[in-house]
């Protein structure tokens, strides 16, 4: 059976929130730990800090280092095991830029202009012009994936168009260049999306996102979560404790659905609808559930926070391992292209 290989990444935005956890990170950890019947690993896993991708929306590089360290600390806290999964910064491995350049010749500008994720971003950020590099965002992502021969890419829904562009680039490369020994260099990665759930933010309207300030961070303490939860928007028509509520429009209930034990969820729903459960008590129970889920993460985070330099060392080790893989792929690419 051919090796299943996962490459995924995030832009370094600093400390991660619950939306990152339920939307991607939890799934990364599950795939990392999944085994086959014979006990061997179901996937080889690589996780990348997409720091070059960050430059598409901000040229200020001063927060990048700290944000990368904070984000990787959250990855490790959530259960990414650096022995199993190399974690590395894109900018430390020069092969990303080399493959990006080659790939940029294999796709038209008009194809990239049609990328719906880019269109959404231009609208959301009110951009009136974009850079050449920003237009090439998915091309760099294709280089990230194919440099490690990733054939499974667990990402959120907004990234599906980028996986599709990656498939097109792989196909185009294989049609144009064949390796004298091994034939096709790349495999088209499957757009395999596993169960992903976006979390709504504490404001109850938009998805959880750092820029909207509606997040619960994975590193938040019980006190911090309690204070944030107090301000969380519930059913706006449930004004008094005993008014009947509508769980389906309530952000807090959506967190219960994800974090509370299933046997308790029905009761919460029923008591909210009947008016027996007030929002204050309901929120308390929700904080308890979230804290129960995050307790092991907090413990691991404290372990890493206690050892300055360890996260950097883990990155450097991951970078060494990733670089070797990347160099092997680039050698094949150059041979297929007769570039020596
Ligand atoms: N574009 C992804 C995001 O914004 C981050 C990313 C960069 C990525 N390179 C990747 C994701 C490779 C998957 C595979 O979330």
Short mmCIF file of C-alpha atoms and ligand atoms in Angstrom, two decimals:
data_model
loop_
_atom_site.label_atom_id
_atom_site.label_comp_id
_atom_site.label_asym_id
_atom_site.label_seq_id
_atom_site.Cartn_x
_atom_site.Cartn_y
_atom_site.Cartn_z
CA UNK A 1 0.00 0.00 0.00
CA UNK A 2 1.31 3.44 -0.79
CA UNK A 3 2.33 5.70 2.04
CA UNK A 4 -0.34 8.10 3.20
CA UNK A 5 1.32 11.40 3.89
CA UNK A 6 -0.22 14.46 5.47
CA UNK A 7 1.13 17.95 5.12
CA UNK A 8 -0.78 20.75 6.74
CA UNK A 9 0.04 24.17 8.07
CA UNK A 10 -1.17 27.38 9.61
CA UNK A 11 -0.07 30.95 9.35
CA UNK A 12 1.63 32.03 12.57
CA UNK A 13 -0.98 34.22 14.23
CA UNK A 14 0.21 33.62 17.79
CA UNK A 15 -1.78 31.81 20.44
CA UNK A 16 -4.51 29.61 19.03
CA UNK A 17 -8.19 29.60 19.94
CA UNK A 18 -10.89 26.95 20.24
CA UNK A 19 -11.84 27.42 16.60
CA UNK A 20 -8.35 26.38 15.50
CA UNK A 21 -8.63 23.40 17.79
CA UNK A 22 -11.96 22.03 16.59
CA UNK A 23 -11.38 23.16 13.01
CA UNK A 24 -7.96 21.62 12.44
CA UNK A 25 -5.60 20.91 15.29
CA UNK A 26 -7.66 18.21 16.94
CA UNK A 27 -7.88 16.45 13.63
CA UNK A 28 -4.12 16.73 13.05
CA UNK A 29 -3.50 15.00 16.36
CA UNK A 30 -5.99 12.23 15.59
CA UNK A 31 -4.44 11.54 12.18
CA UNK A 32 -0.95 11.64 13.71
CA UNK A 33 -1.93 8.94 16.21
CA UNK A 34 -4.08 6.79 13.92
CA UNK A 35 -2.75 3.28 13.43
CA UNK A 36 -3.46 0.44 11.02
CA UNK A 37 -4.44 -3.09 12.01
CA UNK A 38 -0.77 -4.10 12.25
CA UNK A 39 -0.03 -1.26 14.65
CA UNK A 40 1.93 0.85 12.19
CA UNK A 41 1.01 4.48 11.64
CA UNK A 42 -1.76 5.23 9.17
CA UNK A 43 -0.10 8.51 8.08
CA UNK A 44 3.26 10.17 7.98
CA UNK A 45 2.59 13.70 9.23
CA UNK A 46 4.32 17.04 8.64
CA UNK A 47 3.17 20.34 10.11
CA UNK A 48 4.36 23.65 8.80
CA UNK A 49 4.45 27.20 10.12
CA UNK A 50 3.47 29.17 7.03
CA UNK A 51 5.43 32.30 7.86
CA UNK A 52 5.99 33.38 4.26
CA UNK A 53 2.25 33.17 3.73
CA UNK A 54 1.82 35.74 6.51
CA UNK A 55 3.59 38.32 4.37
CA UNK A 56 0.65 38.31 1.96
CA UNK A 57 -1.43 40.32 4.44
CA UNK A 58 1.21 42.05 6.58
CA UNK A 59 4.76 43.04 5.78
CA UNK A 60 5.58 43.65 9.44
CA UNK A 61 7.87 40.76 10.31
CA UNK A 62 8.52 41.81 13.92
CA UNK A 63 5.80 39.60 15.49
CA UNK A 64 6.56 36.54 13.35
CA UNK A 65 9.14 34.88 15.56
CA UNK A 66 7.17 35.15 18.79
CA UNK A 67 3.89 34.27 17.06
CA UNK A 68 5.47 31.16 15.58
CA UNK A 69 6.76 30.02 18.96
CA UNK A 70 3.39 30.65 20.63
CA UNK A 71 1.53 28.77 17.93
CA UNK A 72 3.85 25.80 17.97
CA UNK A 73 3.62 25.68 21.76
CA UNK A 74 -0.14 25.31 21.34
CA UNK A 75 0.37 22.56 18.75
CA UNK A 76 2.56 20.67 21.17
CA UNK A 77 0.17 21.28 24.05
CA UNK A 78 -2.66 19.86 21.95
CA UNK A 79 -0.72 16.65 21.36
CA UNK A 80 1.43 17.13 18.29
CA UNK A 81 4.35 14.82 18.99
CA UNK A 82 7.51 16.19 17.40
CA UNK A 83 9.07 12.72 17.25
CA UNK A 84 6.25 11.57 15.00
CA UNK A 85 5.59 14.80 13.18
CA UNK A 86 8.32 17.19 12.10
CA UNK A 87 7.18 20.76 12.83
CA UNK A 88 9.02 23.44 10.91
CA UNK A 89 9.04 26.98 9.62
CA UNK A 90 8.57 27.38 5.89
CA UNK A 91 11.09 30.23 5.69
CA UNK A 92 13.87 28.01 7.06
CA UNK A 93 13.70 25.63 4.13
CA UNK A 94 14.83 27.28 0.91
CA UNK A 95 13.35 24.55 -1.27
CA UNK A 96 9.88 26.06 -0.73
CA UNK A 97 10.86 29.16 -2.67
CA UNK A 98 12.56 27.15 -5.38
CA UNK A 99 9.58 24.93 -6.05
CA UNK A 100 7.25 27.94 -5.78
CA UNK A 101 9.12 29.61 -8.63
CA UNK A 102 8.88 26.56 -10.87
CA UNK A 103 5.21 26.04 -10.05
CA UNK A 104 4.42 29.68 -10.79
CA UNK A 105 5.14 28.90 -14.46
CA UNK A 106 2.59 26.08 -14.50
CA UNK A 107 -0.56 28.05 -13.74
CA UNK A 108 -2.07 31.11 -15.38
CA UNK A 109 -2.64 34.41 -13.66
CA UNK A 110 -6.32 34.31 -14.64
CA UNK A 111 -6.76 30.95 -12.91
CA UNK A 112 -5.36 32.48 -9.72
CA UNK A 113 -7.56 35.55 -10.07
CA UNK A 114 -10.60 33.26 -10.00
CA UNK A 115 -9.60 31.77 -6.61
CA UNK A 116 -12.69 32.25 -4.41
CA UNK A 117 -10.66 32.30 -1.19
CA UNK A 118 -8.69 35.26 -2.53
CA UNK A 119 -11.87 37.04 -3.60
CA UNK A 120 -13.32 36.63 -0.09
CA UNK A 121 -10.15 37.96 1.46
CA UNK A 122 -10.06 41.01 -0.81
CA UNK A 123 -13.64 41.76 0.18
CA UNK A 124 -13.20 41.09 3.93
CA UNK A 125 -10.02 43.14 4.21
CA UNK A 126 -11.24 45.90 1.86
CA UNK A 127 -8.12 45.58 -0.27
CA UNK A 128 -7.95 47.68 -3.40
CA UNK A 129 -4.83 46.07 -4.82
CA UNK A 130 -2.96 42.87 -4.17
CA UNK A 131 0.64 41.96 -4.63
CA UNK A 132 2.01 39.49 -7.15
CA UNK A 133 3.00 37.28 -4.19
CA UNK A 134 -0.48 37.36 -2.70
CA UNK A 135 -1.97 36.28 -6.02
CA UNK A 136 0.47 33.38 -5.85
CA UNK A 137 -0.61 32.33 -2.35
CA UNK A 138 -2.00 28.94 -3.51
CA UNK A 139 1.11 28.31 -5.62
CA UNK A 140 3.29 28.60 -2.53
CA UNK A 141 0.84 26.32 -0.73
CA UNK A 142 1.12 23.80 -3.57
CA UNK A 143 4.90 23.89 -3.15
CA UNK A 144 4.48 23.30 0.61
CA UNK A 145 2.33 20.25 0.01
CA UNK A 146 4.15 18.66 -2.92
CA UNK A 147 7.64 19.25 -1.56
CA UNK A 148 6.79 16.60 1.05
CA UNK A 149 4.72 14.53 -1.40
CA UNK A 150 1.68 15.16 0.76
CA UNK A 151 -1.29 13.23 -0.59
CA UNK A 152 -3.78 14.11 2.13
CA UNK A 153 -4.31 17.70 3.15
CA UNK A 154 -6.55 18.20 6.17
CA UNK A 155 -7.72 21.78 5.98
CA UNK A 156 -10.79 23.88 6.59
CA UNK A 157 -13.35 24.49 3.92
CA UNK A 158 -11.90 27.82 2.82
CA UNK A 159 -8.73 26.02 1.77
CA UNK A 160 -10.36 23.52 -0.60
CA UNK A 161 -9.79 25.76 -3.64
CA UNK A 162 -6.08 25.77 -2.81
CA UNK A 163 -5.93 21.99 -2.71
CA UNK A 164 -7.67 21.96 -6.09
CA UNK A 165 -5.03 24.33 -7.50
CA UNK A 166 -2.36 22.03 -6.04
CA UNK A 167 -3.88 19.12 -7.95
CA UNK A 168 -3.85 21.11 -11.17
CA UNK A 169 -0.22 22.08 -10.71
CA UNK A 170 0.81 18.48 -9.95
CA UNK A 171 -1.00 17.30 -13.08
CA UNK A 172 0.54 20.00 -15.24
CA UNK A 173 4.03 19.21 -13.95
CA UNK A 174 3.61 15.48 -14.56
CA UNK A 175 2.32 16.11 -18.09
CA UNK A 176 5.26 18.30 -18.90
CA UNK A 177 8.13 16.56 -17.13
CA UNK A 178 8.80 12.91 -16.43
CA UNK A 179 11.59 11.63 -14.25
CA UNK A 180 13.92 9.34 -16.29
CA UNK A 181 13.84 6.71 -13.55
CA UNK A 182 10.57 7.03 -11.71
CA UNK A 183 8.19 8.71 -14.17
CA UNK A 184 5.65 11.02 -12.60
CA UNK A 185 7.20 13.06 -9.81
CA UNK A 186 4.01 14.16 -8.04
CA UNK A 187 0.81 12.58 -6.88
CA UNK A 188 -2.33 14.69 -6.89
CA UNK A 189 -3.29 15.18 -3.26
CA UNK A 190 -6.77 14.08 -2.33
CA UNK A 191 -9.00 16.88 -1.10
CA UNK A 192 -9.89 14.67 1.81
CA UNK A 193 -11.76 16.66 4.37
CA UNK A 194 -12.58 14.94 7.59
CA UNK A 195 -15.20 16.15 10.01
CA UNK A 196 -14.41 19.76 10.60
CA UNK A 197 -16.47 22.12 12.59
CA UNK A 198 -16.09 25.82 12.65
CA UNK A 199 -16.92 27.39 15.96
CA UNK A 200 -19.00 30.51 16.22
CA UNK A 201 -17.40 33.35 18.20
CA UNK A 202 -18.50 34.66 21.57
CA UNK A 203 -20.44 37.39 19.75
CA UNK A 204 -22.73 34.69 18.39
CA UNK A 205 -22.57 35.98 14.82
CA UNK A 206 -19.20 35.51 13.13
CA UNK A 207 -16.84 32.55 13.25
CA UNK A 208 -14.26 32.60 16.00
CA UNK A 209 -11.37 34.73 14.83
CA UNK A 210 -8.53 36.66 16.40
CA UNK A 211 -9.19 39.83 14.43
CA UNK A 212 -12.80 39.95 15.68
CA UNK A 213 -11.81 39.56 19.33
CA UNK A 214 -14.47 36.91 19.92
CA UNK A 215 -12.23 34.01 20.88
CA UNK A 216 -11.46 31.69 23.76
CA UNK A 217 -7.76 30.87 23.63
CA UNK A 218 -6.46 27.37 24.28
CA UNK A 219 -4.15 28.95 26.85
CA UNK A 220 -6.87 30.94 28.66
CA UNK A 221 -7.19 30.16 32.38
CA UNK A 222 -10.47 29.22 34.02
CA UNK A 223 -10.84 32.82 35.26
CA UNK A 224 -10.24 34.22 31.79
CA UNK A 225 -12.71 31.82 30.21
CA UNK A 226 -15.30 32.63 32.88
CA UNK A 227 -14.91 36.36 32.28
CA UNK A 228 -15.21 35.93 28.49
CA UNK A 229 -18.16 33.59 28.82
CA UNK A 230 -20.01 36.13 30.94
CA UNK A 231 -20.10 38.41 27.90
CA UNK A 232 -21.03 35.66 25.44
CA UNK A 233 -24.17 36.37 23.43
CA UNK A 234 -27.03 33.93 24.03
CA UNK A 235 -30.58 33.94 22.68
CA UNK A 236 -31.33 37.67 22.62
CA UNK A 237 -35.01 36.98 23.26
CA UNK A 238 -34.30 35.16 26.52
CA UNK A 239 -34.18 38.19 28.78
CA UNK A 240 -34.92 36.74 32.23
CA UNK A 241 -33.73 33.57 33.85
CA UNK A 242 -37.05 31.78 33.45
CA UNK A 243 -37.83 32.85 29.89
CA UNK A 244 -37.79 29.92 27.48
CA UNK A 245 -34.68 29.93 25.28
CA UNK A 246 -33.79 28.74 21.79
CA UNK A 247 -30.60 26.70 21.94
CA UNK A 248 -30.31 26.63 18.16
CA UNK A 249 -29.50 30.37 18.03
CA UNK A 250 -27.23 30.40 21.08
CA UNK A 251 -23.41 30.46 20.84
CA UNK A 252 -23.08 28.93 24.31
CA UNK A 253 -25.23 25.96 23.34
CA UNK A 254 -23.05 25.38 20.29
CA UNK A 255 -20.08 25.09 22.65
CA UNK A 256 -22.04 22.66 24.84
CA UNK A 257 -22.66 20.53 21.77
CA UNK A 258 -18.96 20.31 21.18
CA UNK A 259 -17.52 20.18 24.71
CA UNK A 260 -20.18 18.87 27.09
CA UNK A 261 -20.70 15.14 27.71
CA UNK A 262 -23.38 13.88 25.36
CA UNK A 263 -25.59 12.56 28.16
CA UNK A 264 -25.86 16.10 29.61
CA UNK A 265 -26.56 17.95 26.38
CA UNK A 266 -30.19 16.81 26.03
CA UNK A 267 -30.94 17.92 29.55
CA UNK A 268 -29.39 21.35 28.96
CA UNK A 269 -31.37 21.75 25.77
CA UNK A 270 -34.65 20.74 27.42
CA UNK A 271 -34.16 22.95 30.46
CA UNK A 272 -33.18 25.93 28.29
CA UNK A 273 -36.33 25.51 26.19
CA UNK A 274 -38.58 25.18 29.22
CA UNK A 275 -36.97 28.13 30.98
CA UNK A 276 -35.77 26.02 33.91
CA UNK A 277 -32.12 26.74 33.10
CA UNK A 278 -30.93 30.33 33.18
CA UNK A 279 -28.05 31.60 31.05
CA UNK A 280 -25.78 32.24 34.04
CA UNK A 281 -25.92 28.61 35.19
CA UNK A 282 -25.76 27.33 31.66
CA UNK A 283 -22.58 29.34 31.05
CA UNK A 284 -21.03 28.02 34.24
CA UNK A 285 -21.59 24.48 33.08
CA UNK A 286 -20.13 25.37 29.71
CA UNK A 287 -16.97 26.77 31.30
CA UNK A 288 -16.63 23.52 33.27
CA UNK A 289 -16.87 21.47 30.09
CA UNK A 290 -14.31 23.59 28.25
CA UNK A 291 -11.92 23.49 31.19
CA UNK A 292 -12.24 19.71 31.39
CA UNK A 293 -11.30 19.47 27.73
CA UNK A 294 -8.42 21.94 28.03
CA UNK A 295 -6.92 20.64 31.29
CA UNK A 296 -4.47 18.26 29.59
CA UNK A 297 -3.48 21.00 27.14
CA UNK A 298 -2.81 23.41 29.97
CA UNK A 299 -0.66 20.84 31.71
CA UNK A 300 1.41 20.25 28.58
CA UNK A 301 1.65 23.95 27.83
CA UNK A 302 3.07 24.54 31.31
CA UNK A 303 5.67 21.84 30.64
CA UNK A 304 6.91 23.66 27.53
CA UNK A 305 6.62 27.12 29.07
CA UNK A 306 8.92 25.91 31.85
CA UNK A 307 11.67 25.01 29.43
CA UNK A 308 12.71 28.03 27.42
CA UNK A 309 14.48 27.04 24.25
CA UNK A 310 12.83 23.65 23.98
CA UNK A 311 10.27 24.73 21.39
CA UNK A 312 13.01 26.33 19.30
CA UNK A 313 15.03 23.15 19.55
CA UNK A 314 12.02 21.12 18.42
CA UNK A 315 11.61 23.42 15.43
CA UNK A 316 15.26 23.18 14.49
CA UNK A 317 15.13 19.41 14.67
CA UNK A 318 11.92 19.35 12.61
CA UNK A 319 13.55 21.69 10.09
CA UNK A 320 16.48 19.39 9.65
CA UNK A 321 14.26 16.40 8.98
CA UNK A 322 11.91 18.33 6.70
CA UNK A 323 14.84 19.80 4.78
CA UNK A 324 16.17 16.36 3.92
CA UNK A 325 12.82 15.36 2.48
CA UNK A 326 12.51 18.63 0.61
CA UNK A 327 15.97 18.24 -0.88
CA UNK A 328 15.16 14.74 -2.10
CA UNK A 329 12.06 16.04 -3.90
CA UNK A 330 13.94 18.98 -5.42
CA UNK A 331 16.63 16.65 -6.72
CA UNK A 332 13.91 14.65 -8.50
CA UNK A 333 12.30 17.81 -9.85
CA UNK A 334 15.59 19.08 -11.22
CA UNK A 335 16.36 15.72 -12.80
CA UNK A 336 12.92 15.56 -14.41
CA UNK A 337 13.41 19.10 -15.74
CA UNK A 338 17.00 18.42 -16.81
CA UNK A 339 18.18 21.32 -14.72
CA UNK A 340 21.15 19.41 -13.39
N1 LIG B 1 -3.19 28.50 3.61
C1 LIG B 1 -3.35 27.89 4.89
C2 LIG B 1 -4.23 28.79 5.76
O1 LIG B 1 -4.31 29.97 5.54
C3 LIG B 1 -2.02 27.67 5.57
C4 LIG B 1 -1.12 26.79 4.76
C5 LIG B 1 0.06 27.15 4.16
C6 LIG B 1 -1.32 25.41 4.46
N2 LIG B 1 0.61 26.09 3.53
C7 LIG B 1 -0.21 25.02 3.70
C8 LIG B 1 -2.35 24.51 4.80
C9 LIG B 1 -0.11 23.71 3.22
C10 LIG B 1 -2.22 23.21 4.28
C11 LIG B 1 -1.13 22.81 3.51
O2 LIG B 1 -4.83 28.28 6.68
#
